[in-house]
CSV table of N, CA, C and O in Angstrom, one decimal:
chain,number,residue,atom,x,y,z
W,1,UNK,N,-2.0,-42.9,53.3
W,1,UNK,CA,-1.0,-44.0,53.4
W,1,UNK,C,-0.6,-44.5,52.0
W,1,UNK,O,-1.2,-44.0,51.0
W,2,UNK,N,0.3,-45.4,52.0
W,2,UNK,CA,0.8,-46.0,50.7
W,2,UNK,C,0.6,-47.5,50.7
W,2,UNK,O,0.8,-48.2,51.7
W,3,UNK,N,0.1,-48.0,49.5
W,3,UNK,CA,-0.1,-49.4,49.3
W,3,UNK,C,0.8,-49.9,48.2
W,3,UNK,O,1.0,-49.2,47.2
W,4,UNK,N,1.4,-51.1,48.5
W,4,UNK,CA,2.2,-51.7,47.5
W,4,UNK,C,1.6,-53.1,47.1
W,4,UNK,O,1.3,-53.9,48.0
W,5,UNK,N,1.3,-53.2,45.8
W,5,UNK,CA,0.6,-54.5,45.4
W,5,UNK,C,1.6,-55.2,44.4
W,5,UNK,O,2.0,-54.7,43.4
W,6,UNK,N,2.0,-56.4,44.9
W,6,UNK,CA,2.9,-57.2,44.1
W,6,UNK,C,2.1,-58.3,43.2
W,6,UNK,O,1.1,-58.7,43.6
W,7,UNK,N,2.8,-58.7,42.2
W,7,UNK,CA,2.2,-59.7,41.3
W,7,UNK,C,3.3,-60.4,40.5
W,7,UNK,O,4.4,-59.8,40.5
W,8,UNK,N,3.1,-61.5,40.0
W,8,UNK,CA,4.0,-62.2,39.1
W,8,UNK,C,4.7,-63.4,39.7
W,8,UNK,O,5.5,-64.1,39.0
W,9,UNK,N,4.5,-63.7,41.0
W,9,UNK,CA,5.2,-64.9,41.5
W,9,UNK,C,4.5,-66.2,41.0
W,9,UNK,O,3.5,-66.1,40.3
W,10,UNK,N,5.1,-67.3,41.4
W,10,UNK,CA,4.6,-68.6,40.9
W,10,UNK,C,5.6,-69.7,41.0
W,10,UNK,O,6.7,-69.5,41.6
W,11,UNK,N,5.3,-70.7,40.3
W,11,UNK,CA,6.1,-71.9,40.3
W,11,UNK,C,6.8,-72.0,38.9
W,11,UNK,O,6.1,-71.9,37.9
W,12,UNK,N,8.1,-72.2,38.9
W,12,UNK,CA,8.8,-72.3,37.6
W,12,UNK,C,9.9,-73.3,37.8
W,12,UNK,O,10.4,-73.6,38.9
W,13,UNK,N,10.3,-74.0,36.7
W,13,UNK,CA,11.4,-74.9,36.7
W,13,UNK,C,12.7,-74.2,36.7
W,13,UNK,O,12.9,-73.1,36.3
W,14,UNK,N,13.7,-74.9,37.3
W,14,UNK,CA,15.1,-74.3,37.3
W,14,UNK,C,15.5,-74.0,35.8
W,14,UNK,O,15.2,-74.7,34.9
W,15,UNK,N,16.1,-72.8,35.7
W,15,UNK,CA,16.5,-72.3,34.4
W,15,UNK,C,15.5,-71.4,33.8
W,15,UNK,O,15.7,-70.7,32.8
W,16,UNK,N,14.3,-71.4,34.4
W,16,UNK,CA,13.2,-70.6,33.8
W,16,UNK,C,13.3,-69.1,34.3
W,16,UNK,O,14.2,-68.7,34.9
W,17,UNK,N,12.2,-68.4,33.9
W,17,UNK,CA,12.2,-66.9,34.2
W,17,UNK,C,10.9,-66.5,34.8
W,17,UNK,O,9.8,-67.2,34.6
W,18,UNK,N,10.9,-65.5,35.6
W,18,UNK,CA,9.7,-64.9,36.1
W,18,UNK,C,9.9,-63.4,36.1
W,18,UNK,O,11.0,-62.9,36.3
W,19,UNK,N,8.8,-62.6,36.0
W,19,UNK,CA,8.8,-61.2,36.1
W,19,UNK,C,7.9,-60.8,37.2
W,19,UNK,O,6.7,-61.0,37.1
W,20,UNK,N,8.4,-60.1,38.3
W,20,UNK,CA,7.6,-59.6,39.4
W,20,UNK,C,7.3,-58.1,39.1
W,20,UNK,O,8.2,-57.4,38.6
W,21,UNK,N,6.1,-57.7,39.5
W,21,UNK,CA,5.7,-56.3,39.5
W,21,UNK,C,5.3,-55.8,40.8
W,21,UNK,O,4.7,-56.6,41.6
W,22,UNK,N,5.5,-54.6,41.1
W,22,UNK,CA,5.0,-53.9,42.3
W,22,UNK,C,4.6,-52.5,42.0
W,22,UNK,O,5.4,-51.7,41.6
W,23,UNK,N,3.3,-52.3,42.2
W,23,UNK,CA,2.7,-51.0,42.0
W,23,UNK,C,2.4,-50.3,43.3
W,23,UNK,O,1.8,-50.8,44.2
W,24,UNK,N,2.9,-49.0,43.4
W,24,UNK,CA,2.7,-48.2,44.6
W,24,UNK,C,1.5,-47.2,44.3
W,24,UNK,O,1.4,-46.7,43.2
W,25,UNK,N,0.7,-47.1,45.3
W,25,UNK,CA,-0.4,-46.1,45.2
W,25,UNK,C,-0.7,-45.4,46.5
W,25,UNK,O,-0.2,-45.9,47.6
W,26,UNK,N,-1.4,-44.3,46.5
W,26,UNK,CA,-1.7,-43.6,47.7
W,26,UNK,C,-1.2,-42.2,47.6
W,26,UNK,O,-0.9,-41.7,46.5
W,27,UNK,N,-1.1,-41.6,48.8
W,27,UNK,CA,-0.7,-40.2,48.8
W,27,UNK,C,0.9,-40.1,48.8
W,27,UNK,O,1.5,-39.9,49.8
W,28,UNK,N,1.4,-40.2,47.5
W,28,UNK,CA,2.8,-40.2,47.3
W,28,UNK,C,3.2,-38.8,46.7
W,28,UNK,O,2.7,-38.4,45.7
W,29,UNK,N,4.2,-38.2,47.4
W,29,UNK,CA,4.8,-37.0,46.8
W,29,UNK,C,6.0,-37.4,45.9
W,29,UNK,O,6.1,-36.9,44.8
W,30,UNK,N,6.8,-38.3,46.5
W,30,UNK,CA,8.0,-38.7,45.7
W,30,UNK,C,8.4,-40.1,46.2
W,30,UNK,O,8.4,-40.4,47.4
W,31,UNK,N,8.7,-40.9,45.2
W,31,UNK,CA,9.3,-42.3,45.5
W,31,UNK,C,10.8,-42.1,45.4
W,31,UNK,O,11.4,-41.8,44.4
W,32,UNK,N,11.5,-42.3,46.6
W,32,UNK,CA,12.9,-42.1,46.6
W,32,UNK,C,13.7,-43.3,46.1
W,32,UNK,O,14.7,-43.2,45.4
W,33,UNK,N,13.1,-44.5,46.4
W,33,UNK,CA,13.7,-45.7,45.9
W,33,UNK,C,12.7,-46.8,46.0
W,33,UNK,O,11.8,-46.7,46.9
W,34,UNK,N,12.9,-47.9,45.3
W,34,UNK,CA,12.1,-49.1,45.4
W,34,UNK,C,13.0,-50.3,45.3
W,34,UNK,O,14.1,-50.2,44.7
W,35,UNK,N,12.5,-51.4,45.8
W,35,UNK,CA,13.4,-52.5,45.8
W,35,UNK,C,12.7,-53.8,46.1
W,35,UNK,O,11.5,-53.8,46.4
W,36,UNK,N,13.4,-54.9,45.9
W,36,UNK,CA,12.9,-56.2,46.2
W,36,UNK,C,13.8,-56.9,47.2
W,36,UNK,O,15.0,-56.8,47.1
W,37,UNK,N,13.1,-57.6,48.1
W,37,UNK,CA,13.8,-58.4,49.2
W,37,UNK,C,13.2,-59.8,49.1
W,37,UNK,O,12.1,-59.9,48.6
W,38,UNK,N,13.8,-60.7,49.7
W,38,UNK,CA,13.3,-62.1,49.8
W,38,UNK,C,13.6,-62.7,51.1
W,38,UNK,O,14.5,-62.3,51.8
W,39,UNK,N,12.7,-63.6,51.5
W,39,UNK,CA,12.8,-64.3,52.8
W,39,UNK,C,12.4,-65.7,52.7
W,39,UNK,O,11.4,-66.1,52.1
W,40,UNK,N,13.2,-66.6,53.3
W,40,UNK,CA,12.8,-68.0,53.5
W,40,UNK,C,12.6,-68.3,54.9
W,40,UNK,O,13.1,-67.6,55.8
W,41,UNK,N,11.9,-69.4,55.3
W,41,UNK,CA,11.6,-69.7,56.7
W,41,UNK,C,12.8,-69.8,57.5
W,41,UNK,O,13.8,-70.5,57.1
W,42,UNK,N,12.8,-69.1,58.6
W,42,UNK,CA,14.0,-69.2,59.6
W,42,UNK,C,15.1,-68.3,59.2
W,42,UNK,O,16.1,-68.3,60.0
W,43,UNK,N,15.0,-67.6,58.2
W,43,UNK,CA,16.1,-66.7,57.8
W,43,UNK,C,15.6,-65.2,57.7
W,43,UNK,O,14.5,-65.0,57.6
W,44,UNK,N,16.6,-64.3,57.8
W,44,UNK,CA,16.3,-62.9,57.8
W,44,UNK,C,16.0,-62.5,56.3
W,44,UNK,O,16.4,-63.1,55.4
W,45,UNK,N,15.2,-61.5,56.2
W,45,UNK,CA,14.9,-60.9,54.9
W,45,UNK,C,16.1,-60.3,54.3
W,45,UNK,O,16.9,-59.6,55.0
W,46,UNK,N,16.4,-60.6,53.0
W,46,UNK,CA,17.6,-60.2,52.4
W,46,UNK,C,17.3,-59.4,51.1
W,46,UNK,O,16.3,-59.6,50.5
W,47,UNK,N,18.3,-58.5,50.9
W,47,UNK,CA,18.2,-57.7,49.7
W,47,UNK,C,18.3,-58.5,48.4
W,47,UNK,O,19.2,-59.4,48.4
W,48,UNK,N,17.5,-58.2,47.4
W,48,UNK,CA,17.7,-58.8,46.1
W,48,UNK,C,18.2,-57.7,45.2
W,48,UNK,O,19.3,-57.8,44.6
W,49,UNK,N,17.4,-56.6,45.1
W,49,UNK,CA,17.8,-55.5,44.2
W,49,UNK,C,17.1,-54.2,44.6
W,49,UNK,O,16.0,-54.3,45.1
W,50,UNK,N,17.7,-53.1,44.4
W,50,UNK,CA,17.0,-51.8,44.6
W,50,UNK,C,17.3,-50.9,43.4
W,50,UNK,O,18.3,-51.0,42.7
W,51,UNK,N,16.4,-49.9,43.3
W,51,UNK,CA,16.6,-48.9,42.2
W,51,UNK,C,16.2,-47.5,42.8
W,51,UNK,O,15.1,-47.4,43.4
W,52,UNK,N,17.0,-46.5,42.6
W,52,UNK,CA,16.7,-45.2,43.1
W,52,UNK,C,15.9,-44.4,42.1
W,52,UNK,O,15.7,-44.8,41.0
W,53,UNK,N,15.4,-43.2,42.6
W,53,UNK,CA,14.7,-42.3,41.7
W,53,UNK,C,15.5,-41.9,40.5
W,53,UNK,O,14.9,-41.7,39.4
W,54,UNK,N,16.8,-41.9,40.7
W,54,UNK,CA,17.6,-41.5,39.6
W,54,UNK,C,18.0,-42.6,38.7
W,54,UNK,O,18.7,-42.4,37.6
W,55,UNK,N,17.6,-43.8,39.0
W,55,UNK,CA,17.9,-45.0,38.2
W,55,UNK,C,19.1,-45.8,38.6
W,55,UNK,O,19.4,-46.8,37.9
W,56,UNK,N,19.7,-45.4,39.7
W,56,UNK,CA,20.9,-46.2,40.1
W,56,UNK,C,20.4,-47.6,40.7
W,56,UNK,O,19.4,-47.6,41.4
W,57,UNK,N,21.1,-48.6,40.4
W,57,UNK,CA,20.7,-49.9,40.8
W,57,UNK,C,21.7,-50.6,41.7
W,57,UNK,O,22.9,-50.3,41.6
W,58,UNK,N,21.2,-51.5,42.5
W,58,UNK,CA,22.1,-52.3,43.4
W,58,UNK,C,21.6,-53.7,43.4
W,58,UNK,O,20.4,-53.9,43.6
W,59,UNK,N,22.5,-54.7,43.3
W,59,UNK,CA,22.1,-56.1,43.3
W,59,UNK,C,22.8,-56.9,44.3
W,59,UNK,O,24.0,-56.6,44.6
W,60,UNK,N,22.2,-57.9,44.9
W,60,UNK,CA,22.9,-58.9,45.7
W,60,UNK,C,23.8,-59.7,44.8
W,60,UNK,O,23.5,-59.9,43.7
W,61,UNK,N,24.9,-60.0,45.4
W,61,UNK,CA,25.9,-60.8,44.6
W,61,UNK,C,25.3,-62.1,44.1
W,61,UNK,O,25.6,-62.6,43.0
W,62,UNK,N,24.4,-62.7,44.8
W,62,UNK,CA,23.8,-64.0,44.5
W,62,UNK,C,22.9,-63.9,43.2
W,62,UNK,O,22.6,-65.0,42.6
W,63,UNK,N,22.5,-62.7,42.8
W,63,UNK,CA,21.6,-62.6,41.7
W,63,UNK,C,22.2,-61.8,40.5
W,63,UNK,O,21.6,-61.7,39.5
W,64,UNK,N,23.4,-61.2,40.7
W,64,UNK,CA,24.0,-60.4,39.7
W,64,UNK,C,24.1,-61.2,38.4
W,64,UNK,O,24.6,-62.4,38.4
W,65,UNK,N,23.7,-60.6,37.3
W,65,UNK,CA,23.8,-61.3,36.0
W,65,UNK,C,22.6,-62.1,35.6
W,65,UNK,O,22.4,-62.5,34.5
W,66,UNK,N,21.7,-62.3,36.6
W,66,UNK,CA,20.5,-63.1,36.3
W,66,UNK,C,19.2,-62.3,36.5
W,66,UNK,O,18.2,-62.7,36.1
W,67,UNK,N,19.4,-61.2,37.2
W,67,UNK,CA,18.2,-60.4,37.6
W,67,UNK,C,18.4,-58.9,37.2
W,67,UNK,O,19.5,-58.4,37.3
W,68,UNK,N,17.3,-58.4,36.7
W,68,UNK,CA,17.3,-56.9,36.3
W,68,UNK,C,16.1,-56.2,37.0
W,68,UNK,O,15.0,-56.7,36.9
W,69,UNK,N,16.4,-55.1,37.7
W,69,UNK,CA,15.4,-54.3,38.3
W,69,UNK,C,15.2,-53.1,37.4
W,69,UNK,O,16.1,-52.5,36.9
W,70,UNK,N,13.9,-52.7,37.2
W,70,UNK,CA,13.6,-51.6,36.4
W,70,UNK,C,12.3,-50.9,36.9
W,70,UNK,O,11.7,-51.5,37.8
W,71,UNK,N,12.0,-49.7,36.4
W,71,UNK,CA,10.9,-49.0,37.0
W,71,UNK,C,10.2,-48.2,35.9
W,71,UNK,O,10.8,-47.9,34.9
W,72,UNK,N,8.9,-48.0,36.1
W,72,UNK,CA,8.1,-47.1,35.3
W,72,UNK,C,7.6,-46.0,36.2
W,72,UNK,O,6.7,-46.2,37.0
W,73,UNK,N,8.2,-44.8,36.0
W,73,UNK,CA,7.9,-43.7,36.9
W,73,UNK,C,6.4,-43.3,36.8
W,73,UNK,O,5.8,-42.9,37.8
W,74,UNK,N,5.9,-43.3,35.6
W,74,UNK,CA,4.5,-42.9,35.3
W,74,UNK,C,3.5,-43.7,36.0
W,74,UNK,O,2.4,-43.3,36.4
W,75,UNK,N,3.9,-45.0,36.2
W,75,UNK,CA,3.0,-46.0,36.9
W,75,UNK,C,3.4,-46.2,38.3
W,75,UNK,O,2.7,-47.1,39.0
W,76,UNK,N,4.4,-45.6,38.8
W,76,UNK,CA,4.9,-45.9,40.2
W,76,UNK,C,5.1,-47.4,40.4
W,76,UNK,O,4.7,-47.9,41.4
W,77,UNK,N,5.7,-48.0,39.4
W,77,UNK,CA,5.8,-49.5,39.4
W,77,UNK,C,7.3,-49.9,39.2
W,77,UNK,O,8.0,-49.3,38.4
W,78,UNK,N,7.6,-50.9,40.0
W,78,UNK,CA,9.0,-51.5,39.8
W,78,UNK,C,8.8,-52.9,39.4
W,78,UNK,O,7.9,-53.6,39.8
W,79,UNK,N,9.8,-53.3,38.6
W,79,UNK,CA,9.8,-54.7,38.0
W,79,UNK,C,11.0,-55.4,38.4
W,79,UNK,O,12.1,-54.8,38.6
W,80,UNK,N,10.9,-56.7,38.5
W,80,UNK,CA,12.1,-57.6,38.8
W,80,UNK,C,12.1,-58.7,37.8
W,80,UNK,O,11.2,-59.6,37.9
W,81,UNK,N,12.9,-58.6,36.8
W,81,UNK,CA,13.0,-59.7,35.8
W,81,UNK,C,14.1,-60.7,36.3
W,81,UNK,O,15.2,-60.3,36.5
W,82,UNK,N,13.6,-61.9,36.5
W,82,UNK,CA,14.5,-62.9,37.0
W,82,UNK,C,14.7,-64.1,36.0
W,82,UNK,O,13.7,-64.7,35.5
W,83,UNK,N,15.9,-64.3,35.5
W,83,UNK,CA,16.2,-65.3,34.6
W,83,UNK,C,17.2,-66.4,35.2
W,83,UNK,O,17.7,-66.2,36.2
W,84,UNK,N,17.3,-67.5,34.5
W,84,UNK,CA,18.2,-68.6,35.0
W,84,UNK,C,17.9,-68.9,36.4
W,84,UNK,O,18.8,-69.0,37.2
W,85,UNK,N,16.7,-69.0,36.8
W,85,UNK,CA,16.3,-69.2,38.2
W,85,UNK,C,16.8,-70.5,38.7
W,85,UNK,O,16.9,-71.5,38.0
W,86,UNK,N,17.2,-70.5,40.0
W,86,UNK,CA,17.7,-71.7,40.7
W,86,UNK,C,16.8,-72.0,41.8
W,86,UNK,O,16.1,-71.2,42.4
W,87,UNK,N,16.9,-73.3,42.3
W,87,UNK,CA,16.1,-73.7,43.4
W,87,UNK,C,16.3,-72.8,44.7
W,87,UNK,O,15.4,-72.5,45.4
W,88,UNK,N,17.5,-72.3,44.8
W,88,UNK,CA,17.9,-71.5,46.0
W,88,UNK,C,17.3,-70.1,45.9
W,88,UNK,O,17.4,-69.3,46.8
W,89,UNK,N,16.7,-69.8,44.7
W,89,UNK,CA,15.9,-68.5,44.6
W,89,UNK,C,14.5,-68.6,45.2
W,89,UNK,O,13.8,-67.6,45.3
W,90,UNK,N,14.1,-69.8,45.6
W,90,UNK,CA,12.8,-70.0,46.2
W,90,UNK,C,12.7,-69.2,47.5
W,90,UNK,O,13.5,-69.3,48.4
W,91,UNK,N,11.6,-68.4,47.5
W,91,UNK,CA,11.4,-67.5,48.7
W,91,UNK,C,10.1,-66.7,48.5
W,91,UNK,O,9.5,-66.8,47.4
W,92,UNK,N,9.8,-66.0,49.6
W,92,UNK,CA,8.7,-65.0,49.4
W,92,UNK,C,9.4,-63.7,49.1
W,92,UNK,O,10.4,-63.3,49.8
W,93,UNK,N,9.0,-63.1,48.0
W,93,UNK,CA,9.6,-61.9,47.6
W,93,UNK,C,8.7,-60.7,48.0
W,93,UNK,O,7.5,-60.7,47.7
W,94,UNK,N,9.4,-59.7,48.6
W,94,UNK,CA,8.7,-58.5,49.1
W,94,UNK,C,9.2,-57.3,48.4
W,94,UNK,O,10.4,-57.1,48.2
W,95,UNK,N,8.2,-56.5,48.1
W,95,UNK,CA,8.5,-55.1,47.5
W,95,UNK,C,8.6,-54.1,48.6
W,95,UNK,O,7.9,-54.2,49.6
W,96,UNK,N,9.6,-53.2,48.5
W,96,UNK,CA,9.8,-52.1,49.4
W,96,UNK,C,9.8,-50.8,48.7
W,96,UNK,O,10.4,-50.7,47.6
W,97,UNK,N,9.3,-49.8,49.3
W,97,UNK,CA,9.3,-48.5,48.7
W,97,UNK,C,9.7,-47.4,49.8
W,97,UNK,O,9.1,-47.5,50.9
W,98,UNK,N,10.7,-46.6,49.5
W,98,UNK,CA,11.0,-45.5,50.3
W,98,UNK,C,10.3,-44.2,49.7
W,98,UNK,O,10.7,-43.8,48.7
W,99,UNK,N,9.3,-43.8,50.5
W,99,UNK,CA,8.4,-42.8,49.9
W,99,UNK,C,8.4,-41.5,50.8
W,99,UNK,O,8.4,-41.6,52.0
W,100,UNK,N,8.3,-40.4,50.1
W,100,UNK,CA,8.1,-39.1,50.8
W,100,UNK,C,6.6,-38.7,50.6
W,100,UNK,O,6.2,-38.6,49.4
W,101,UNK,N,5.9,-38.4,51.7
W,101,UNK,CA,4.6,-37.9,51.6
W,101,UNK,C,4.6,-36.5,52.2
W,101,UNK,O,5.2,-36.2,53.2
W,102,UNK,N,3.8,-35.6,51.6
W,102,UNK,CA,3.7,-34.2,52.1
W,102,UNK,C,3.3,-34.1,53.6
W,102,UNK,O,3.8,-33.3,54.3
W,103,UNK,N,2.4,-35.0,53.9
W,103,UNK,CA,1.8,-34.9,55.3
W,103,UNK,C,2.7,-35.6,56.3
W,103,UNK,O,2.8,-35.2,57.5
W,104,UNK,N,3.2,-36.8,55.9
W,104,UNK,CA,3.9,-37.7,56.9
W,104,UNK,C,5.4,-37.7,56.8
W,104,UNK,O,6.1,-38.3,57.6
W,105,UNK,N,6.0,-37.0,55.8
W,105,UNK,CA,7.4,-37.1,55.6
W,105,UNK,C,7.8,-38.4,54.9
W,105,UNK,O,7.1,-38.9,54.1
W,106,UNK,N,9.0,-38.8,55.2
W,106,UNK,CA,9.6,-40.0,54.6
W,106,UNK,C,9.4,-41.2,55.4
W,106,UNK,O,9.7,-41.3,56.6
W,107,UNK,N,9.0,-42.3,54.7
W,107,UNK,CA,8.7,-43.6,55.3
W,107,UNK,C,9.0,-44.7,54.4
W,107,UNK,O,9.0,-44.5,53.2
W,108,UNK,N,9.2,-45.9,55.0
W,108,UNK,CA,9.3,-47.1,54.2
W,108,UNK,C,8.1,-47.9,54.3
W,108,UNK,O,7.4,-48.0,55.3
W,109,UNK,N,7.7,-48.6,53.2
W,109,UNK,CA,6.6,-49.4,53.1
W,109,UNK,C,6.9,-50.8,52.5
W,109,UNK,O,7.8,-50.9,51.7
W,110,UNK,N,6.2,-51.8,52.9
W,110,UNK,CA,6.4,-53.1,52.4
W,110,UNK,C,5.1,-53.7,51.7
W,110,UNK,O,4.0,-53.4,52.2
W,111,UNK,N,5.3,-54.5,50.7
W,111,UNK,CA,4.1,-55.2,50.1
W,111,UNK,C,3.8,-56.4,50.9
W,111,UNK,O,4.5,-56.7,51.9
W,112,UNK,N,2.8,-57.2,50.5
W,112,UNK,CA,2.4,-58.3,51.2
W,112,UNK,C,3.2,-59.6,50.9
W,112,UNK,O,3.1,-60.6,51.7
W,113,UNK,N,4.0,-59.5,49.9
W,113,UNK,CA,4.9,-60.6,49.5
W,113,UNK,C,4.2,-61.5,48.5
W,113,UNK,O,3.0,-61.7,48.4
W,114,UNK,N,5.1,-62.1,47.6
W,114,UNK,CA,4.6,-63.0,46.6
W,114,UNK,C,5.6,-64.2,46.5
W,114,UNK,O,6.8,-64.0,46.6
W,115,UNK,N,5.0,-65.4,46.5
W,115,UNK,CA,5.8,-66.6,46.6
W,115,UNK,C,6.4,-66.9,45.2
W,115,UNK,O,5.8,-66.9,44.2
W,116,UNK,N,7.7,-67.2,45.2
W,116,UNK,CA,8.4,-67.7,44.1
W,116,UNK,C,9.0,-69.1,44.4
W,116,UNK,O,9.7,-69.2,45.4
W,117,UNK,N,8.6,-70.1,43.7
W,117,UNK,CA,9.1,-71.4,43.9
W,117,UNK,C,9.8,-71.9,42.6
W,117,UNK,O,9.2,-71.9,41.6
W,118,UNK,N,11.0,-72.4,42.8
W,118,UNK,CA,11.8,-72.9,41.7
W,118,UNK,C,12.1,-74.4,41.9
W,118,UNK,O,12.7,-74.7,42.9
W,119,UNK,N,11.5,-75.2,41.0
W,119,UNK,CA,11.7,-76.6,41.2
W,119,UNK,C,12.9,-77.1,40.4
W,119,UNK,O,13.3,-76.6,39.4
W,120,UNK,N,13.6,-78.1,41.0
W,120,UNK,CA,14.8,-78.7,40.4
W,120,UNK,C,14.5,-79.7,39.4
W,120,UNK,O,13.4,-80.2,39.2
Protein backbone atom coordinates (compact mmCIF):
# COMPACT_ATOMS: atom_id res chain seq x y z
CA UNK A 1 0.00 0.00 0.00
CA UNK A 2 0.85 3.67 -0.13
CA UNK A 3 1.03 6.12 2.76
CA UNK A 4 0.87 9.89 2.50
CA UNK A 5 2.14 11.91 5.44
CA UNK A 6 1.38 15.62 5.52
CA UNK A 7 3.01 18.31 7.60
CA UNK A 8 3.27 22.08 7.83
CA UNK A 9 -0.23 23.17 8.76
CA UNK A 10 -0.93 25.57 11.58
CA UNK A 11 -2.22 28.96 12.62
CA UNK A 12 -1.11 32.06 10.76
CA UNK A 13 -2.26 35.65 10.52
CA UNK A 14 -3.80 37.00 7.36
CA UNK A 15 -1.09 37.96 4.91
CA UNK A 16 1.25 35.34 6.24
CA UNK A 17 2.73 32.25 4.64
CA UNK A 18 2.76 28.51 5.20
CA UNK A 19 4.47 25.63 3.45
CA UNK A 20 2.79 22.24 3.42
CA UNK A 21 4.65 19.03 2.68
CA UNK A 22 3.40 15.58 1.74
CA UNK A 23 5.66 12.56 1.52
CA UNK A 24 4.54 9.38 -0.21
CA UNK A 25 5.93 6.01 0.76
CA UNK A 26 5.21 2.37 0.15
CA UNK A 27 5.22 0.09 -2.86
CA UNK A 28 5.27 2.79 -5.51
CA UNK A 29 6.22 2.08 -9.11
CA UNK A 30 5.35 5.52 -10.42
CA UNK A 31 3.66 8.65 -9.09
CA UNK A 32 1.50 9.98 -11.92
CA UNK A 33 0.45 13.15 -10.15
CA UNK A 34 0.13 14.66 -6.70
CA UNK A 35 -2.00 17.44 -5.46
CA UNK A 36 -3.59 19.35 -2.64
CA UNK A 37 -7.27 19.68 -1.87
CA UNK A 38 -9.06 21.44 0.96
CA UNK A 39 -12.32 21.07 2.80
CA UNK A 40 -14.31 23.13 5.27
CA UNK A 41 -17.24 21.85 7.36
CA UNK A 42 -20.38 21.34 5.32
CA UNK A 43 -18.64 21.81 1.99
CA UNK A 44 -17.25 19.47 -0.61
CA UNK A 45 -13.53 18.89 -0.89
CA UNK A 46 -12.11 21.23 -3.51
CA UNK A 47 -9.01 21.34 -5.64
CA UNK A 48 -6.21 23.67 -4.61
CA UNK A 49 -3.39 22.62 -6.92
CA UNK A 50 -1.99 19.59 -8.72
CA UNK A 51 1.30 18.69 -10.36
CA UNK A 52 1.92 15.87 -12.82
CA UNK A 53 4.95 13.65 -13.15
CA UNK A 54 6.05 15.86 -16.03
CA UNK A 55 5.79 18.99 -13.92
CA UNK A 56 2.58 20.44 -15.34
CA UNK A 57 0.64 22.36 -12.73
CA UNK A 58 -2.98 23.33 -12.25
CA UNK A 59 -4.36 25.81 -9.73
CA UNK A 60 -7.78 26.77 -8.48
CA UNK A 61 -8.67 30.30 -9.52
CA UNK A 62 -9.03 31.28 -5.87
CA UNK A 63 -5.34 30.62 -5.14
CA UNK A 64 -3.63 31.58 -8.41
CA UNK A 65 -0.78 33.99 -7.83
CA UNK A 66 -0.60 33.18 -4.12
CA UNK A 67 0.16 29.47 -4.12
CA UNK A 68 2.93 27.41 -5.71
CA UNK A 69 2.99 23.64 -5.93
CA UNK A 70 6.30 21.86 -6.42
CA UNK A 71 7.77 18.40 -6.02
CA UNK A 72 10.92 16.52 -5.20
CA UNK A 73 10.92 13.33 -7.22
CA UNK A 74 13.79 11.79 -5.30
CA UNK A 75 11.83 12.14 -2.07
CA UNK A 76 8.37 11.40 -3.49
CA UNK A 77 7.32 14.63 -1.84
CA UNK A 78 5.05 17.44 -2.93
CA UNK A 79 5.04 20.92 -1.44
CA UNK A 80 2.48 23.69 -1.31
CA UNK A 81 3.87 27.15 -0.67
CA UNK A 82 1.03 29.45 0.33
CA UNK A 83 1.57 33.21 0.54
CA UNK A 84 -0.70 36.16 1.22
CA UNK A 85 -3.03 33.87 3.12
CA UNK A 86 -6.62 34.95 3.68
CA UNK A 87 -9.15 33.87 6.32
CA UNK A 88 -11.08 32.11 3.58
CA UNK A 89 -8.10 29.82 3.06
CA UNK A 90 -8.88 28.26 6.44
CA UNK A 91 -9.58 24.57 5.89
CA UNK A 92 -8.26 21.07 6.32
CA UNK A 93 -5.78 20.49 3.53
CA UNK A 94 -5.50 16.99 2.09
CA UNK A 95 -2.71 15.56 -0.02
CA UNK A 96 -3.65 13.29 -2.91
CA UNK A 97 -1.48 11.01 -5.00
CA UNK A 98 -2.28 9.16 -8.22
CA UNK A 99 0.04 6.18 -7.99
CA UNK A 100 0.84 3.15 -10.12
CA UNK A 101 1.84 0.03 -8.23
CA UNK A 102 3.16 -3.07 -10.00
CA UNK A 103 0.88 -5.36 -8.06
CA UNK A 104 -2.29 -3.28 -7.80
CA UNK A 105 -2.20 -1.05 -10.84
CA UNK A 106 -3.24 2.59 -10.67
CA UNK A 107 -5.00 4.03 -7.61
CA UNK A 108 -5.58 7.27 -5.78
CA UNK A 109 -4.57 7.81 -2.18
CA UNK A 110 -5.34 10.50 0.39
CA UNK A 111 -3.40 11.79 3.35
CA UNK A 112 -4.94 12.28 6.78
CA UNK A 113 -5.26 16.04 6.37
CA UNK A 114 -3.59 19.00 8.03
CA UNK A 115 -5.41 22.00 9.47
CA UNK A 116 -4.64 25.47 8.18
CA UNK A 117 -6.18 28.34 10.10
CA UNK A 118 -5.79 31.94 8.97
CA UNK A 119 -6.80 34.57 11.50
CA UNK A 120 -8.00 38.03 10.47
